[in-house]
CSV table of C-alpha atoms and ligand atoms in Angstrom, one decimal:
chain,number,residue,atom,x,y,z
A,162,UNK,CA,-38.6,74.4,48.9
A,163,UNK,CA,-39.0,73.3,44.6
A,164,UNK,CA,-41.7,70.5,44.4
A,165,UNK,CA,-40.1,68.4,41.0
A,166,UNK,CA,-43.0,66.6,38.7
A,167,UNK,CA,-40.1,63.7,37.2
A,168,UNK,CA,-43.3,61.6,36.1
A,169,UNK,CA,-47.1,62.7,34.8
A,170,UNK,CA,-48.1,60.1,33.2
A,171,UNK,CA,-49.9,56.3,34.2
A,172,UNK,CA,-50.4,52.4,32.8
A,173,UNK,CA,-47.5,53.2,30.9
A,174,UNK,CA,-44.6,55.3,29.6
A,175,UNK,CA,-45.1,57.3,26.6
A,176,UNK,CA,-42.6,60.2,24.3
A,177,UNK,CA,-44.4,62.7,26.6
A,178,UNK,CA,-44.3,61.6,29.7
A,179,UNK,CA,-42.9,58.8,32.0
A,180,UNK,CA,-45.0,57.2,35.0
A,181,UNK,CA,-45.2,58.5,38.4
A,182,UNK,CA,-42.9,60.0,40.2
A,183,UNK,CA,-42.3,63.4,43.0
A,184,UNK,CA,-39.7,65.0,43.7
A,185,UNK,CA,-38.7,67.3,47.0
A,186,UNK,CA,-34.9,67.4,46.4
A,187,UNK,CA,-33.9,69.7,49.1
A,188,UNK,CA,-35.6,67.0,51.9
A,189,UNK,CA,-34.8,63.4,49.8
A,190,UNK,CA,-38.5,62.9,50.1
A,191,UNK,CA,-39.8,60.8,47.1
A,192,UNK,CA,-43.5,60.1,46.0
A,193,UNK,CA,-43.4,56.9,43.5
A,194,UNK,CA,-40.9,55.0,41.7
A,195,UNK,CA,-42.7,54.9,38.2
A,196,UNK,CA,-40.3,54.8,35.2
A,197,UNK,CA,-39.4,58.5,35.9
A,198,UNK,CA,-37.3,56.9,38.8
A,199,UNK,CA,-34.5,57.1,36.4
A,200,UNK,CA,-34.5,60.6,37.0
A,201,UNK,CA,-33.6,61.3,40.5
A,202,UNK,CA,-30.2,60.6,40.2
A,203,UNK,CA,-29.4,63.3,38.5
A,204,UNK,CA,-31.6,65.9,41.1
A,205,UNK,CA,-30.5,64.6,44.6
A,206,UNK,CA,-29.1,66.5,47.0
A,207,UNK,CA,-29.0,64.6,50.6
A,208,UNK,CA,-27.1,61.0,51.1
A,209,UNK,CA,-30.6,60.4,51.7
A,210,UNK,CA,-33.8,59.6,50.6
A,211,UNK,CA,-37.0,58.0,51.9
A,212,UNK,CA,-39.6,56.7,49.2
A,213,UNK,CA,-43.1,56.8,49.8
A,214,UNK,CA,-45.2,54.5,47.7
A,215,UNK,CA,-48.5,54.7,46.8
A,216,UNK,CA,-49.2,50.9,46.0
A,217,UNK,CA,-47.1,48.0,44.0
A,218,UNK,CA,-48.0,48.1,40.4
A,219,UNK,CA,-45.5,49.0,37.8
A,220,UNK,CA,-46.0,52.3,36.6
A,221,UNK,CA,-45.6,53.2,40.5
A,222,UNK,CA,-42.5,50.7,41.3
A,223,UNK,CA,-40.6,50.0,38.9
A,224,UNK,CA,-38.1,52.5,39.4
A,225,UNK,CA,-37.0,51.0,42.3
A,226,UNK,CA,-34.3,48.8,40.0
A,227,UNK,CA,-32.5,52.0,39.3
A,228,UNK,CA,-30.9,53.0,42.7
A,229,UNK,CA,-28.6,49.6,42.6
A,230,UNK,CA,-25.9,51.6,41.8
A,231,UNK,CA,-26.0,55.5,43.7
A,232,UNK,CA,-26.2,52.9,47.0
A,233,UNK,CA,-23.2,50.8,45.5
A,234,UNK,CA,-20.6,53.1,44.5
A,235,UNK,CA,-21.9,55.8,48.0
A,236,UNK,CA,-23.7,58.8,47.6
A,237,UNK,CA,-26.9,57.3,48.5
A,238,UNK,CA,-26.4,55.9,52.1
A,239,UNK,CA,-30.0,55.0,52.9
A,240,UNK,CA,-33.2,54.8,51.3
A,241,UNK,CA,-36.0,54.3,53.3
A,242,UNK,CA,-38.9,52.7,51.7
A,243,UNK,CA,-42.5,53.1,52.9
A,244,UNK,CA,-45.7,51.0,51.8
A,245,UNK,CA,-48.2,49.0,52.5
A,246,UNK,CA,-47.6,45.5,54.0
A,247,UNK,CA,-49.1,44.0,50.8
A,248,UNK,CA,-46.8,46.8,49.1
A,249,UNK,CA,-44.2,46.0,50.4
A,250,UNK,CA,-44.4,42.1,50.0
A,251,UNK,CA,-44.8,42.2,46.6
A,252,UNK,CA,-41.9,45.0,45.9
A,253,UNK,CA,-39.4,41.8,47.8
A,254,UNK,CA,-41.0,39.1,46.4
A,255,UNK,CA,-42.2,39.8,42.9
A,256,UNK,CA,-39.7,43.0,41.9
A,257,UNK,CA,-37.1,41.5,43.3
A,258,UNK,CA,-37.3,38.0,42.8
A,259,UNK,CA,-34.0,36.9,41.4
A,260,UNK,CA,-35.4,35.7,37.9
A,261,UNK,CA,-36.9,39.6,37.5
A,262,UNK,CA,-33.6,41.3,39.6
A,263,UNK,CA,-30.9,39.3,40.1
A,264,UNK,CA,-30.1,41.8,43.6
A,265,UNK,CA,-32.4,43.5,46.4
A,266,UNK,CA,-30.8,46.6,47.2
A,267,UNK,CA,-30.4,47.8,50.2
A,268,UNK,CA,-33.5,49.0,50.7
A,269,UNK,CA,-34.5,49.9,54.3
A,270,UNK,CA,-38.4,48.7,54.4
A,271,UNK,CA,-40.9,50.2,56.8
A,272,UNK,CA,-45.3,48.9,56.9
A,273,UNK,CA,-47.2,52.0,57.0
A,274,UNK,CA,-49.6,50.2,59.2
A,275,UNK,CA,-46.8,50.7,61.5
A,276,UNK,CA,-45.7,54.2,61.4
A,277,UNK,CA,-49.2,56.8,62.1
A,278,UNK,CA,-46.5,59.8,61.3
A,279,UNK,CA,-43.5,59.6,59.6
A,280,UNK,CA,-40.5,62.6,60.3
A,281,UNK,CA,-38.8,63.7,57.8
A,282,UNK,CA,-36.0,66.3,57.4
A,283,UNK,CA,-38.1,70.4,58.6
A,284,UNK,CA,-39.6,69.9,60.7
A,285,UNK,CA,-42.0,67.7,58.4
A,286,UNK,CA,-44.4,65.0,58.8
A,287,UNK,CA,-46.3,62.8,56.3
A,288,UNK,CA,-49.3,61.0,57.3
A,289,UNK,CA,-51.1,58.5,54.9
A,290,UNK,CA,-54.6,57.5,55.0
A,291,UNK,CA,-56.0,53.5,52.4
A,292,UNK,CA,-57.4,54.3,48.8
A,293,UNK,CA,-60.0,51.1,48.6
A,294,UNK,CA,-61.7,52.0,45.5
A,295,UNK,CA,-58.6,50.7,43.3
A,296,UNK,CA,-57.6,47.2,42.0
A,297,UNK,CA,-55.4,45.9,44.8
A,298,UNK,CA,-55.8,49.3,46.7
A,299,UNK,CA,-53.6,52.5,47.1
A,300,UNK,CA,-52.4,54.9,49.4
A,301,UNK,CA,-53.3,58.8,49.9
A,302,UNK,CA,-50.7,60.7,51.1
A,303,UNK,CA,-50.0,63.9,53.2
A,304,UNK,CA,-47.3,65.8,54.1
A,305,UNK,CA,-47.1,68.8,56.3
A,306,UNK,CA,-45.1,71.2,57.5
A,307,UNK,CA,-45.4,73.5,60.4
A,308,UNK,CA,-45.6,77.8,60.8
A,309,UNK,CA,-41.2,78.7,61.2
A,310,UNK,CA,-41.1,82.7,61.8
A,311,UNK,CA,-42.8,84.8,58.7
A,312,UNK,CA,-43.0,81.1,56.8
A,313,UNK,CA,-46.8,80.3,57.5
A,314,UNK,CA,-47.6,76.1,57.6
A,315,UNK,CA,-47.9,74.4,54.8
A,316,UNK,CA,-49.1,71.3,53.0
A,317,UNK,CA,-49.4,69.0,50.1
A,318,UNK,CA,-51.7,65.8,49.2
A,319,UNK,CA,-50.5,63.2,47.0
A,320,UNK,CA,-54.0,61.5,45.7
A,321,UNK,CA,-53.0,59.0,43.5
A,322,UNK,CA,-54.8,55.5,41.4
A,323,UNK,CA,-58.3,55.4,42.9
A,324,UNK,CA,-61.7,56.7,41.6
A,325,UNK,CA,-62.8,60.2,44.0
A,326,UNK,CA,-65.1,59.0,46.3
A,327,UNK,CA,-65.5,60.7,48.6
A,328,UNK,CA,-63.8,58.9,52.0
A,329,UNK,CA,-60.5,60.8,51.5
A,330,UNK,CA,-61.8,64.1,51.6
A,331,UNK,CA,-61.3,64.9,55.2
A,332,UNK,CA,-57.9,63.5,55.0
A,333,UNK,CA,-56.9,66.4,51.8
A,334,UNK,CA,-58.9,69.1,53.7
A,335,UNK,CA,-57.3,72.6,53.5
A,336,UNK,CA,-53.9,71.5,52.4
A,337,UNK,CA,-51.8,73.8,50.1
A,338,UNK,CA,-51.5,71.8,47.4
A,339,UNK,CA,-53.3,69.0,46.5
A,340,UNK,CA,-51.6,67.0,43.7
A,341,UNK,CA,-54.0,64.6,41.9
A,342,UNK,CA,-54.5,61.8,39.7
A,343,UNK,CA,-57.0,62.0,36.7
A,344,UNK,CA,-57.0,59.0,34.2
A,345,UNK,CA,-59.5,60.1,31.9
A,346,UNK,CA,-61.1,63.0,30.3
A,347,UNK,CA,-64.7,62.9,30.9
A,348,UNK,CA,-65.9,61.9,27.8
A,349,UNK,CA,-64.4,58.2,28.9
A,350,UNK,CA,-65.2,58.3,32.0
A,351,UNK,CA,-67.3,55.3,31.7
A,352,UNK,CA,-63.8,53.7,32.3
A,353,UNK,CA,-63.3,54.9,35.4
A,354,UNK,CA,-65.2,52.8,37.5
A,355,UNK,CA,-63.9,49.9,35.5
A,356,UNK,CA,-61.1,50.4,36.0
A,357,UNK,CA,-60.2,52.4,39.6
A,358,UNK,CA,-59.2,56.2,38.3
A,359,UNK,CA,-60.7,59.8,38.3
A,360,UNK,CA,-61.2,62.2,35.5
A,361,UNK,CA,-61.8,65.6,35.1
A,362,UNK,CA,-65.0,67.1,36.5
A,363,UNK,CA,-65.2,65.0,39.8
A,364,UNK,CA,-61.2,65.9,40.8
A,365,UNK,CA,-62.4,69.6,40.2
A,366,UNK,CA,-66.0,69.1,42.0
A,367,UNK,CA,-63.8,67.2,44.6
A,368,UNK,CA,-61.0,70.3,45.1
A,369,UNK,CA,-63.6,72.0,45.8
A,370,UNK,CA,-65.1,70.7,48.1
A,371,UNK,CA,-62.6,70.1,50.5
A,372,UNK,CA,-61.3,73.8,50.7
A,373,UNK,CA,-58.0,73.2,49.0
A,374,UNK,CA,-55.6,76.1,47.6
A,375,UNK,CA,-54.6,74.5,44.2
A,376,UNK,CA,-54.3,71.7,42.0
A,377,UNK,CA,-52.0,69.8,40.4
A,378,UNK,CA,-53.7,66.5,38.1
A,379,UNK,CA,-51.0,64.1,37.0
A,380,UNK,CA,-51.5,60.5,35.7
A,381,UNK,CA,-53.0,61.1,32.7
A,382,UNK,CA,-54.1,58.2,30.5
A,383,UNK,CA,-51.3,57.8,27.6
A,384,UNK,CA,-54.1,56.5,25.5
A,385,UNK,CA,-54.3,61.0,26.3
A,386,UNK,CA,-52.3,62.6,23.8
A,387,UNK,CA,-51.4,66.5,23.5
A,388,UNK,CA,-51.2,70.5,25.4
A,389,UNK,CA,-54.9,69.6,27.0
A,390,UNK,CA,-55.8,66.0,27.2
A,391,UNK,CA,-57.8,67.1,30.2
A,392,UNK,CA,-60.1,69.7,29.3
A,393,UNK,CA,-58.8,71.8,31.8
A,394,UNK,CA,-61.8,74.1,30.9
A,395,UNK,CA,-64.1,71.6,32.2
A,396,UNK,CA,-61.8,71.9,35.3
A,397,UNK,CA,-61.7,75.4,36.1
A,398,UNK,CA,-65.1,76.0,35.5
A,399,UNK,CA,-65.3,74.1,38.5
A,400,UNK,CA,-62.6,74.6,40.9
A,401,UNK,CA,-60.1,77.5,39.3
A,402,UNK,CA,-56.6,76.8,40.5
A,403,UNK,CA,-56.3,74.1,38.1
A,404,UNK,CA,-53.3,73.2,36.5
A,405,UNK,CA,-52.4,70.0,34.9
A,406,UNK,CA,-48.6,68.7,35.8
A,407,UNK,CA,-46.0,68.0,32.4
A,408,UNK,CA,-42.7,65.7,33.3
A,409,UNK,CA,-39.7,68.0,34.0
A,410,UNK,CA,-42.6,70.6,35.7
A,411,UNK,CA,-41.1,72.4,39.0
A,412,UNK,CA,-43.4,74.3,41.3
A,413,UNK,CA,-43.0,76.2,45.0
A,414,UNK,CA,-44.0,74.6,47.9
B,610,ZN,ZN1,-50.7,54.2,38.2
B,611,ZN,ZN1,-52.5,51.6,40.2
């Protein structure tokens, strides 16, 4: 199964990075709907999509306004949106308030508080856990597939917009793939607590402590540029299986 990194930047888009969106086109599963969400339609293979929102900050939801045309024209018949009660309320009342965007697309909204396990195609299950340390909170997601025939069980965790605070280590334990935000390099570490984000060496320490298979970093501060904004050597000295995602990357999962 292919995992597409549509947007890998934080806060606002840059020439190199749009904001948050991950997609598994074969099963129609999407995590977050930032500015890169416009790339979903070109990759979409299913007539239903399930969109999991980490929180309601604009760099994670603004793309929900981009799906109106495929929903109206047909081809996309069902769009299920999952988020905390606070996130869904903000999306409905503020993002889709008439002066902001005049039409509420035919989304089916679901509150995470009412669904502990959410089934996805391929016998997968999405689970979730609150991340309290980001302003307004955020939600971590985990996607698990059972073993089928010769294919072993596999799992990914998506954790964004949080400090590394130890409250979710068990939730991501032994995930094959951890996708974690890393807004800051270690040089900017002082900003983490002030903004509710993470920096390079602490994400690597977390990956090692949680025993994950590999880690891919994203949600990079738009002030950071260049090919190595997070100083990957620092991360790999602690957790060698660390990569930095770029927009357009595709990984086998
Ligand atoms: Zn963000
Ligand atoms: Zn945020």
